[in-house]
PDB file of C-alpha atoms and ligand atoms in Angstrom:
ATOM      1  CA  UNK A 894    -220.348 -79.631-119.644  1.00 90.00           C
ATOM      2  CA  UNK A 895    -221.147 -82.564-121.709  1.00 97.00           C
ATOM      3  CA  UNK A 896    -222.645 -85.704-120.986  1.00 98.00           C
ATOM      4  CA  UNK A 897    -220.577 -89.201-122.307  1.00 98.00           C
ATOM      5  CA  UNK A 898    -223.320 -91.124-125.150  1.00 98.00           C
ATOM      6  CA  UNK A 899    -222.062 -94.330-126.247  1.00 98.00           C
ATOM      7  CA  UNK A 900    -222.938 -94.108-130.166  1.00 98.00           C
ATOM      8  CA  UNK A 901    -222.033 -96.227-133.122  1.00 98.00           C
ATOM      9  CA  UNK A 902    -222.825 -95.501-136.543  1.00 98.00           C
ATOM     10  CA  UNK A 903    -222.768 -99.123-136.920  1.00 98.00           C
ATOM     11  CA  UNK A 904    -226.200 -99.130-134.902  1.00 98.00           C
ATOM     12  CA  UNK A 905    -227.840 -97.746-137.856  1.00 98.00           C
ATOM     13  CA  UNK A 906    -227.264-101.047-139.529  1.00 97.00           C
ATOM     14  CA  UNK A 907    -230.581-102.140-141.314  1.00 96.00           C
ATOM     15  CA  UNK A 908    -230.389-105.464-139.732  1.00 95.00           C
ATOM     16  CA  UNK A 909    -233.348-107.498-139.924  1.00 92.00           C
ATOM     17  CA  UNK A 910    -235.768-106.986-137.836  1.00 94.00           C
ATOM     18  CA  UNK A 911    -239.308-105.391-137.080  1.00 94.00           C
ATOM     19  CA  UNK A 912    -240.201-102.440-139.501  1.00 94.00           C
ATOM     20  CA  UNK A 913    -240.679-100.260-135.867  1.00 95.00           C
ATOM     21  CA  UNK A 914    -237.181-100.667-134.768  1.00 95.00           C
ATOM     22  CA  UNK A 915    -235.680 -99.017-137.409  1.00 95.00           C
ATOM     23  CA  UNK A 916    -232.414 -96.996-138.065  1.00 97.00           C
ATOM     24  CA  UNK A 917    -234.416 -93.882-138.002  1.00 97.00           C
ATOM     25  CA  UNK A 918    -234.337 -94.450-134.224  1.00 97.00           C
ATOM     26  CA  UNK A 919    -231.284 -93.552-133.562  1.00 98.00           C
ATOM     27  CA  UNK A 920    -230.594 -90.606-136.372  1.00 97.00           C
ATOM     28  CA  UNK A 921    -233.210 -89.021-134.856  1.00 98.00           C
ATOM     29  CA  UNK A 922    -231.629 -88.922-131.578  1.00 98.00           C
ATOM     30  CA  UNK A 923    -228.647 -88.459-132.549  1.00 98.00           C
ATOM     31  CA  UNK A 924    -229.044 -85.294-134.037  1.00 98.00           C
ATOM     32  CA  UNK A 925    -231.333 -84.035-131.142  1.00 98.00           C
ATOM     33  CA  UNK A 926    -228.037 -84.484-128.833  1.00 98.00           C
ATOM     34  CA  UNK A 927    -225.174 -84.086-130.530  1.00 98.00           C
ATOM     35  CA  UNK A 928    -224.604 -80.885-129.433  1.00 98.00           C
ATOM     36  CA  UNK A 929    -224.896 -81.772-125.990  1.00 98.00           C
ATOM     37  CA  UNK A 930    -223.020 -85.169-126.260  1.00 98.00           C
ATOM     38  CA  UNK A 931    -219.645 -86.299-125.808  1.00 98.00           C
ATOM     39  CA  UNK A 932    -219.684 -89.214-128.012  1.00 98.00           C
ATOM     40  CA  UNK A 933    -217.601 -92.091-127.081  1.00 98.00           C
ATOM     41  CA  UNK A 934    -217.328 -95.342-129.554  1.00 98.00           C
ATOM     42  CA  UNK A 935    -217.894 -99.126-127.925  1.00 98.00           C
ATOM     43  CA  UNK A 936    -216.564-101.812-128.523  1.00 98.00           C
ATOM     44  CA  UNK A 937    -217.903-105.113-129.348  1.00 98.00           C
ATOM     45  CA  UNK A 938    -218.646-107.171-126.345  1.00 98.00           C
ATOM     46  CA  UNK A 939    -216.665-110.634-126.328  1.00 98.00           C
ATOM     47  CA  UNK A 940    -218.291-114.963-126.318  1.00 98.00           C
ATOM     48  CA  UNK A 941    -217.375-114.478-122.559  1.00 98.00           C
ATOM     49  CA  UNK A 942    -219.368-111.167-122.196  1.00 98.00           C
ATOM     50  CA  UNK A 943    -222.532-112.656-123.842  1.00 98.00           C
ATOM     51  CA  UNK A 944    -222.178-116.170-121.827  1.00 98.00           C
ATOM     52  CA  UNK A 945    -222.323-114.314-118.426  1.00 98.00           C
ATOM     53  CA  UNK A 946    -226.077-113.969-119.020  1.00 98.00           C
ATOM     54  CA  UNK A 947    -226.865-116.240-122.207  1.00 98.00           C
ATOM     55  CA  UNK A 948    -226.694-119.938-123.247  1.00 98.00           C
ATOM     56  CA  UNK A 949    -224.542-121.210-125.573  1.00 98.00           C
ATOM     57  CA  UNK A 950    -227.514-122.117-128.264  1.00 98.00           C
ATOM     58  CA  UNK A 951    -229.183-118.528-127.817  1.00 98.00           C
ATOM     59  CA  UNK A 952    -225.757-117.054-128.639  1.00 98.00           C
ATOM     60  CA  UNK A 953    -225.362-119.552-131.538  1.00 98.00           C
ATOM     61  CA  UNK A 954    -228.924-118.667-132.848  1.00 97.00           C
ATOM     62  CA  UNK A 955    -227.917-115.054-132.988  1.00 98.00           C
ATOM     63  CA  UNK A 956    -224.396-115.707-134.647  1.00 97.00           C
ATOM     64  CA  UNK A 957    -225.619-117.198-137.716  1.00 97.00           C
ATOM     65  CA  UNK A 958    -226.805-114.149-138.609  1.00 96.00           C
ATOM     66  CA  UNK A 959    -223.482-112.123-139.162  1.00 95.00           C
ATOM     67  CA  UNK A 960    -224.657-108.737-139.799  1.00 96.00           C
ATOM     68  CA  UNK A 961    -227.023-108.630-136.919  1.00 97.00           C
ATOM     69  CA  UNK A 962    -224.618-110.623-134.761  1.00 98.00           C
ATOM     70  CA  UNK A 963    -221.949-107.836-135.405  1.00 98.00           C
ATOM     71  CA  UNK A 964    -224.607-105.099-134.117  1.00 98.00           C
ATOM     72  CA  UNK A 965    -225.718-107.000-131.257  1.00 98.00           C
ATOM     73  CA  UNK A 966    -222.276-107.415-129.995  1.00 98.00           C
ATOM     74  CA  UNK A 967    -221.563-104.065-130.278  1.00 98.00           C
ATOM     75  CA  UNK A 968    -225.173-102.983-128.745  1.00 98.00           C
ATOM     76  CA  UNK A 969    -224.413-105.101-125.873  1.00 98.00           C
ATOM     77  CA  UNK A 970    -220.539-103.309-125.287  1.00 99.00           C
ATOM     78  CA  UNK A 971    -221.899-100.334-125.793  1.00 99.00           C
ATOM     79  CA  UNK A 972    -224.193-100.744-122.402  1.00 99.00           C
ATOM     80  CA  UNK A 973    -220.798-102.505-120.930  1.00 99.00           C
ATOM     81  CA  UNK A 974    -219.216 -98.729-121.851  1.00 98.00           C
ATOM     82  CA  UNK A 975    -221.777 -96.678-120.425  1.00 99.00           C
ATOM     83  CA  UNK A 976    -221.489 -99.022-117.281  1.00 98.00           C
ATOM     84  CA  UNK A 977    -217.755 -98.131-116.670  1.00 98.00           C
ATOM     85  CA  UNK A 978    -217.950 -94.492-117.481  1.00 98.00           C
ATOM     86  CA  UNK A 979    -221.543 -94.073-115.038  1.00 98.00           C
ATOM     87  CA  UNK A 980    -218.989 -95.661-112.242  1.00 98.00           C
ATOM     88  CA  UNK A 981    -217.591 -91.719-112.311  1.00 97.00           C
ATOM     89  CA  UNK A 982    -220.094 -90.122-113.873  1.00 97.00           C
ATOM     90  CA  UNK A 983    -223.828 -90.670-115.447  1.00 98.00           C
ATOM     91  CA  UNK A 984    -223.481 -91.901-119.144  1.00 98.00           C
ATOM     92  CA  UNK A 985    -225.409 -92.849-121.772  1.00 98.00           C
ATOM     93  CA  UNK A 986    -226.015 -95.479-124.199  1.00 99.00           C
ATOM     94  CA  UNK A 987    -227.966 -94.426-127.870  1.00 98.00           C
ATOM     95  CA  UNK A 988    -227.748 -98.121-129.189  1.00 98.00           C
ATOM     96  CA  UNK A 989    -229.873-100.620-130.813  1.00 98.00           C
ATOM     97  CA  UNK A 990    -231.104-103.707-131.341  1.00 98.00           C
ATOM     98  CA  UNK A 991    -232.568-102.888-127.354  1.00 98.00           C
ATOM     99  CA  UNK A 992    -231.728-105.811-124.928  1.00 98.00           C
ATOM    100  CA  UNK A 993    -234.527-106.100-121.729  1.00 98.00           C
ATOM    101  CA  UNK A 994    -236.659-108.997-123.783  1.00 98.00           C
ATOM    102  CA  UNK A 995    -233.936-111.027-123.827  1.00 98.00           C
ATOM    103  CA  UNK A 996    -233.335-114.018-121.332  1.00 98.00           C
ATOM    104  CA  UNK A 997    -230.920-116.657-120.684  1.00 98.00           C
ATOM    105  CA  UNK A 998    -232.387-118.895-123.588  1.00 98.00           C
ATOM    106  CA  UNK A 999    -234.736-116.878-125.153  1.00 98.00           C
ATOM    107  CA  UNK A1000    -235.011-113.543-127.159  1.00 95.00           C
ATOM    108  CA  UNK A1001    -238.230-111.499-128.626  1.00 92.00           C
ATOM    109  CA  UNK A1002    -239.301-107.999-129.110  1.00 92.00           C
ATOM    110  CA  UNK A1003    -237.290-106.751-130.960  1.00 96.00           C
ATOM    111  CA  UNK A1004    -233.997-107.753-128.460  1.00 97.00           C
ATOM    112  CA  UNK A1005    -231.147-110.626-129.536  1.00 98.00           C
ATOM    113  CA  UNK A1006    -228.681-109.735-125.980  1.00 98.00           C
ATOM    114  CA  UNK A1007    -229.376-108.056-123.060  1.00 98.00           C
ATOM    115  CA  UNK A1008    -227.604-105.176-122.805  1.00 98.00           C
ATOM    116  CA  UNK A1009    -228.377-104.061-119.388  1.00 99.00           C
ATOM    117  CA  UNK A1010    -227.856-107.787-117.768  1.00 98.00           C
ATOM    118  CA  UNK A1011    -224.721-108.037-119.816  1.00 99.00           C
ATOM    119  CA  UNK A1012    -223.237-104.572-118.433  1.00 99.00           C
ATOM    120  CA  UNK A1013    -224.244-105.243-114.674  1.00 99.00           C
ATOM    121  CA  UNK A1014    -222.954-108.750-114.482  1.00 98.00           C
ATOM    122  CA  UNK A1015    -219.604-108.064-116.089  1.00 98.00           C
ATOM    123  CA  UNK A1016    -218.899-105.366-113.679  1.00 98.00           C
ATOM    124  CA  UNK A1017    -219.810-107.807-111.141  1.00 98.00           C
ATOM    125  CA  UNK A1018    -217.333-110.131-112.280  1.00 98.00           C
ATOM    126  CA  UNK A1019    -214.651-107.418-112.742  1.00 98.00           C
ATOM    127  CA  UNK A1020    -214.701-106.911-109.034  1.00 98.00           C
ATOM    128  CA  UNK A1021    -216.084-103.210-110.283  1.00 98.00           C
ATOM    129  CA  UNK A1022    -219.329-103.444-108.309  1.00 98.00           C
ATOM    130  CA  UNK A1023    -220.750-105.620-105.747  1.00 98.00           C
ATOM    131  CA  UNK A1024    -224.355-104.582-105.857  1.00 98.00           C
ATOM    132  CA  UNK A1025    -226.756-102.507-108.492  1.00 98.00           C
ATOM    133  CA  UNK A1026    -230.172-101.322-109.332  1.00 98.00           C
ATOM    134  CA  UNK A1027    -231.535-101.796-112.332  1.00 98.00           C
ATOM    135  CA  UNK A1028    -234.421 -99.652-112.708  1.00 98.00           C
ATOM    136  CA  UNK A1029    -236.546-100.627-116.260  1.00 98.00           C
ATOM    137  CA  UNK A1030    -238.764 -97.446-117.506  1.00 98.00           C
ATOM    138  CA  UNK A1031    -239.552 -98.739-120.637  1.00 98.00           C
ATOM    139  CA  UNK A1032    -243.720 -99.693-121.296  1.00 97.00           C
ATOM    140  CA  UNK A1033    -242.969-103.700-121.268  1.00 96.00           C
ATOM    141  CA  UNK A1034    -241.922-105.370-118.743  1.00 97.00           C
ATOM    142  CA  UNK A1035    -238.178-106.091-118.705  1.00 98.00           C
ATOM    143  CA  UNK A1036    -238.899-110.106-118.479  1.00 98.00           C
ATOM    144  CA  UNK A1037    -235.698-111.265-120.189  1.00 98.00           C
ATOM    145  CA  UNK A1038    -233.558-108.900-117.784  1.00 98.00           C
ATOM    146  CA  UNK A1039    -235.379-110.462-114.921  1.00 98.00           C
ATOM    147  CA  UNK A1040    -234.975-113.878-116.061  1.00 98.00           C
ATOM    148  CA  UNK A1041    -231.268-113.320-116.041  1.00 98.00           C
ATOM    149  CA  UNK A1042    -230.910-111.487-112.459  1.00 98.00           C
ATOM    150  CA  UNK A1043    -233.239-113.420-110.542  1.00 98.00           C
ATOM    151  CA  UNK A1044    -231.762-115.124-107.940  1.00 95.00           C
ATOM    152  CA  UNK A1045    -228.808-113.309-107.515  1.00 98.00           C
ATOM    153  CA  UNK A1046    -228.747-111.084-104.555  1.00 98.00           C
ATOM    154  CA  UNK A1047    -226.347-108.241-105.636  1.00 98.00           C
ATOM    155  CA  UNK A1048    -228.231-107.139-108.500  1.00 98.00           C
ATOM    156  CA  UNK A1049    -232.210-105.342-107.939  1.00 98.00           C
ATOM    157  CA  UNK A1050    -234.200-105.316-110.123  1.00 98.00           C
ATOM    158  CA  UNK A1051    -237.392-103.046-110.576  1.00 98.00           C
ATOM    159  CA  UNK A1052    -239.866-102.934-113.442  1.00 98.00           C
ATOM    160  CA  UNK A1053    -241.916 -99.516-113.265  1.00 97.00           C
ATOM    161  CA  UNK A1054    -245.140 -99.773-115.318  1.00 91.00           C
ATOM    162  CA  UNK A1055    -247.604 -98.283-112.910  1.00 90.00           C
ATOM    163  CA  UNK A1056    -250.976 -96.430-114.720  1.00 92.00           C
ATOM    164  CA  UNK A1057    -251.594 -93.466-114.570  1.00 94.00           C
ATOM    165  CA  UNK A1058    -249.002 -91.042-114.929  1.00 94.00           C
ATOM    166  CA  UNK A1059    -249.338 -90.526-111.195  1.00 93.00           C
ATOM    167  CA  UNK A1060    -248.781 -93.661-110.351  1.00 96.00           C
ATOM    168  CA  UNK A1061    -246.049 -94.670-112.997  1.00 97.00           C
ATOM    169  CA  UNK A1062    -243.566 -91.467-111.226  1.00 96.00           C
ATOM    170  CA  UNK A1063    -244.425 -92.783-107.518  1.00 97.00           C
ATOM    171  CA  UNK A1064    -243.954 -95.995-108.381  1.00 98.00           C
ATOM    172  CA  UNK A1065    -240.369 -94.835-109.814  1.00 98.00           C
ATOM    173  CA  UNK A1066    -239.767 -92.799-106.579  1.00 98.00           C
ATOM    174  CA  UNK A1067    -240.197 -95.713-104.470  1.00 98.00           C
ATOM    175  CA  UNK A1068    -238.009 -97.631-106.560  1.00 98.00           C
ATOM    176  CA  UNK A1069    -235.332 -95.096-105.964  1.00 98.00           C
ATOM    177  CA  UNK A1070    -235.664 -94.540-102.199  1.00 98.00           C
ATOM    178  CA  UNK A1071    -232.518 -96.228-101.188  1.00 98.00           C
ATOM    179  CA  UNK A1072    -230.520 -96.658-104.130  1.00 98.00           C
ATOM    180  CA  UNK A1073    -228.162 -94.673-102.865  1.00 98.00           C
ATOM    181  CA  UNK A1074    -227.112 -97.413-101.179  1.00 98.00           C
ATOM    182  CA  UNK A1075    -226.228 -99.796-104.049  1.00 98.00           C
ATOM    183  CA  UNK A1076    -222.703 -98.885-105.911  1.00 98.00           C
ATOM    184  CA  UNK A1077    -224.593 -98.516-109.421  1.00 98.00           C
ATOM    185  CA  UNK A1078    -228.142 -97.633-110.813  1.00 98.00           C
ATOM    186  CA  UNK A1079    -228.772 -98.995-114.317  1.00 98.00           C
ATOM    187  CA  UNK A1080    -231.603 -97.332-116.013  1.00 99.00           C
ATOM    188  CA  UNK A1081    -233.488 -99.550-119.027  1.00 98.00           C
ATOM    189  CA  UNK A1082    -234.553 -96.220-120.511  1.00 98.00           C
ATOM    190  CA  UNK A1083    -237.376 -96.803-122.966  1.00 98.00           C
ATOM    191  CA  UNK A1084    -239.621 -93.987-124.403  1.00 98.00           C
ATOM    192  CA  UNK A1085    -242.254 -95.960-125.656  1.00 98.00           C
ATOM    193  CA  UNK A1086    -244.417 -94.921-122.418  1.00 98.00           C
ATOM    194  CA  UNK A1087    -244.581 -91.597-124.360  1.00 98.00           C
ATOM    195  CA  UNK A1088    -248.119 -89.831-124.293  1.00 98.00           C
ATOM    196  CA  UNK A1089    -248.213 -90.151-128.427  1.00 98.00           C
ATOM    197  CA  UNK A1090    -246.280 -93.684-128.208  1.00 97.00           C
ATOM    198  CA  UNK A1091    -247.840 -96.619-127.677  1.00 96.00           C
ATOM    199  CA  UNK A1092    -248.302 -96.250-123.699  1.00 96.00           C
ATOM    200  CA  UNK A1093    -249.849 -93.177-124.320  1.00 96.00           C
ATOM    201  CA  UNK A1094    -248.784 -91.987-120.537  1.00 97.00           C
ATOM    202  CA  UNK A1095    -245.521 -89.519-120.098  1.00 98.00           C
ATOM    203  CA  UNK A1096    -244.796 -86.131-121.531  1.00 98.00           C
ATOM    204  CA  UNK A1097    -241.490 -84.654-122.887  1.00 98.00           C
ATOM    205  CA  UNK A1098    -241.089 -82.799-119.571  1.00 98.00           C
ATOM    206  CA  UNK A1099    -241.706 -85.601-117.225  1.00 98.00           C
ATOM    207  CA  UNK A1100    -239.008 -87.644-119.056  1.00 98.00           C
ATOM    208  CA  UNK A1101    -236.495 -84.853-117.642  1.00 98.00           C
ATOM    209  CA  UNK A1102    -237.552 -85.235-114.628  1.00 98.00           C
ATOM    210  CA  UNK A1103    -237.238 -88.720-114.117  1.00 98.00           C
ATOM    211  CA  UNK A1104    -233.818 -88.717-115.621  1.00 98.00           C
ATOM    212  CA  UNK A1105    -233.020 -85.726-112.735  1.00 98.00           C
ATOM    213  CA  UNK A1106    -234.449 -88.169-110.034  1.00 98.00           C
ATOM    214  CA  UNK A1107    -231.856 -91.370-111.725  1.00 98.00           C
ATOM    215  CA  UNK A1108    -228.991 -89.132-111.652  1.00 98.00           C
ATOM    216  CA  UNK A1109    -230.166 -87.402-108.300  1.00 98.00           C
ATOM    217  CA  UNK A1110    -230.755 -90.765-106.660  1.00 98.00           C
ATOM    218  CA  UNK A1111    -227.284 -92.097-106.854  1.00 98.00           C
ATOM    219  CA  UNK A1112    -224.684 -89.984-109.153  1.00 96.00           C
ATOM    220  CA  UNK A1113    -223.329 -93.600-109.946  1.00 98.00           C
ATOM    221  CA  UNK A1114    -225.538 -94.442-112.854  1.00 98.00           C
ATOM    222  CA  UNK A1115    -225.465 -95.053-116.475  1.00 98.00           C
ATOM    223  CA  UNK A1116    -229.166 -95.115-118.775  1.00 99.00           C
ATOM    224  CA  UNK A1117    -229.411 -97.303-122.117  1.00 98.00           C
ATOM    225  CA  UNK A1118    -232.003 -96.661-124.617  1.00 98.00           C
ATOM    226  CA  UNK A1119    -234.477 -99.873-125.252  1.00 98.00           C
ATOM    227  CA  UNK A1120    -237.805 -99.230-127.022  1.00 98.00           C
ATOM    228  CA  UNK A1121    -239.665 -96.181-128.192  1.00 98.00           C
ATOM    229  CA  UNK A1122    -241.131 -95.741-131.435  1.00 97.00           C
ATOM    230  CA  UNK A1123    -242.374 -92.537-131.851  1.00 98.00           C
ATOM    231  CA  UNK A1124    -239.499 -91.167-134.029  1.00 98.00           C
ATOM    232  CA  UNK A1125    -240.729 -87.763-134.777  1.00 98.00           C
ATOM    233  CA  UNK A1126    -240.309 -87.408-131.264  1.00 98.00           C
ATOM    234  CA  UNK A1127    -238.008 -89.328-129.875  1.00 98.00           C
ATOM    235  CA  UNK A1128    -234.702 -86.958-129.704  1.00 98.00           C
ATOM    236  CA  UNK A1129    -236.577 -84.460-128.224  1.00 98.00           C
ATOM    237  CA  UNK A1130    -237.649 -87.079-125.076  1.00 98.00           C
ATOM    238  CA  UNK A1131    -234.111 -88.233-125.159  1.00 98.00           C
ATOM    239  CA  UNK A1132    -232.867 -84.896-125.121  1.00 98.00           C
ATOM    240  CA  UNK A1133    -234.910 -83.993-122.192  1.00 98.00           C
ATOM    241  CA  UNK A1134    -234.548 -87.004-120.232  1.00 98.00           C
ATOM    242  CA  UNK A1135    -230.078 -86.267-120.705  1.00 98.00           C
ATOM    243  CA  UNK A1136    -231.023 -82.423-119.410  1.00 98.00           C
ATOM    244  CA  UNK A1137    -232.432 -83.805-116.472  1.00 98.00           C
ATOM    245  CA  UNK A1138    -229.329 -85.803-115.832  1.00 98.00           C
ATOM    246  CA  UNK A1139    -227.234 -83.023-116.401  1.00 98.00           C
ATOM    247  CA  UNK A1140    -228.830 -80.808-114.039  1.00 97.00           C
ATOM    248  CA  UNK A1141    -228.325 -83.276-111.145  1.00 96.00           C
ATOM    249  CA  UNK A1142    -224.930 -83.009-111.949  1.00 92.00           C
ATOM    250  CA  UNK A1143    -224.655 -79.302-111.750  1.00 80.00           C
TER     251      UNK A1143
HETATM  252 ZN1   ZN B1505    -241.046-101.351-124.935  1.00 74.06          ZN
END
């Protein structure tokens, strides 16, 4: 059995950007999973995609820069992908620039479009969904995805950044507890929380397990990667985190 990865080779598109969110991101995932992946190419998200969650002069900010505009687009249907494939069965999304910085009319940190916000609200509006979880693991807190979704009922949103370890994976089981109930989880999967990343907190193995307790929680779920910047690595955390997926599956 493989696992569905949304994957580009456009996302390794030296855009510009931070020296840390690099191209080298992604090649080194992607050959850490490859084996394990079935790989499934997005397609750009559309004007209308991007305007259920951004203004019109954020989107026009982005646009005059064409090369990153292209990526970003294709970034954000990527996570639109994953979305409609986790509806059957849990998917991923290895793309880049990341999206959980970015808010209705703002962007920073590295993110232009918010991939995650994008993907939940156009199932929403497809008639696909009427309620998710999004569930953000990444070390900073997902403010632009929570400037977007506040307010609106059908979508939750929960930010786990709890210290220590401990805490972070209760915090993340109590997130969980009933989202069974909701007809999709969407994970902000970040691996900067890694314990030689900058958070300094999670191990290899603990990244498979809290991919096992996504999965396990609610087999309607899809996981997109936002930061992490520890390339040497980063596959192998990726890698784990899919394996713990999988074996919810089994
Ligand atoms: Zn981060």
């Amino acid at each position: 059995m493989k696992i569905p990865v949304v994957f580009s080779e456009d996302f390794y598109t030296d855009y510009d950007t931070v020296d840390c969110e690099n191209p080298d991101r992604i090649s080194s995932i992607y050959f850490k999973i490859v084996d394990m992946a079935e790989i499934i190419e997005p397609e750009p998200c559309t004007i209308e995609d991007l305007k259920l969650c951004h203004s019109d002069n954020l989107i026009e900010s982005v646009k005059r820069k064409e090369e990153l505009f292209y990526v970003a687009t294709k970034s954000a249907g990527g996570a639109i992908k994953a979305a409609e494939i986790g509806l059957k069965r849990p998917a991923f999304a290895l793309i880049r620039p990341p999206g959980h910085h970015a808010g209705y009319n703002f962007n920073g940190g590295f993110c232009f479009f918010n991939n995650m916000a994008i993907a939940i609200k156009k199932l929403l509006k497809d008639g696909k969904i009427r309620t998710a979880l999004i569930v953000d693991i990444d070390l900073h807190y997902g403010n632009g995805t929570y400037d977007i979704v506040k307010g609106d009922e059908r979508i939750r949103f929960r930010n786990i950044d709890a210290y220590p370890r401990g805490n972070f994976m209760k915090d993340l089981k109590d997130a969980l507890v009933d989202a069974g109930d909701f007809d999709i989880v969407g994970c902000s999967a970040g691996f900067d929380t890694y314990i030689k990343d900058w958070g300094a907190l999670l191990t290899t193995e603990d990244f498979k397990t809290i991919g096992n307790m996504l999965a396990t929680s609610n087999p309607h779920m899809f996981a997109i990667l936002e930061g992490g910047y520890y390339v040497p690595d980063l596959g192998i955390n990726v890698r784990a985190f899919l394996e713990g997926i999988m074996e919810a599956c089994l």
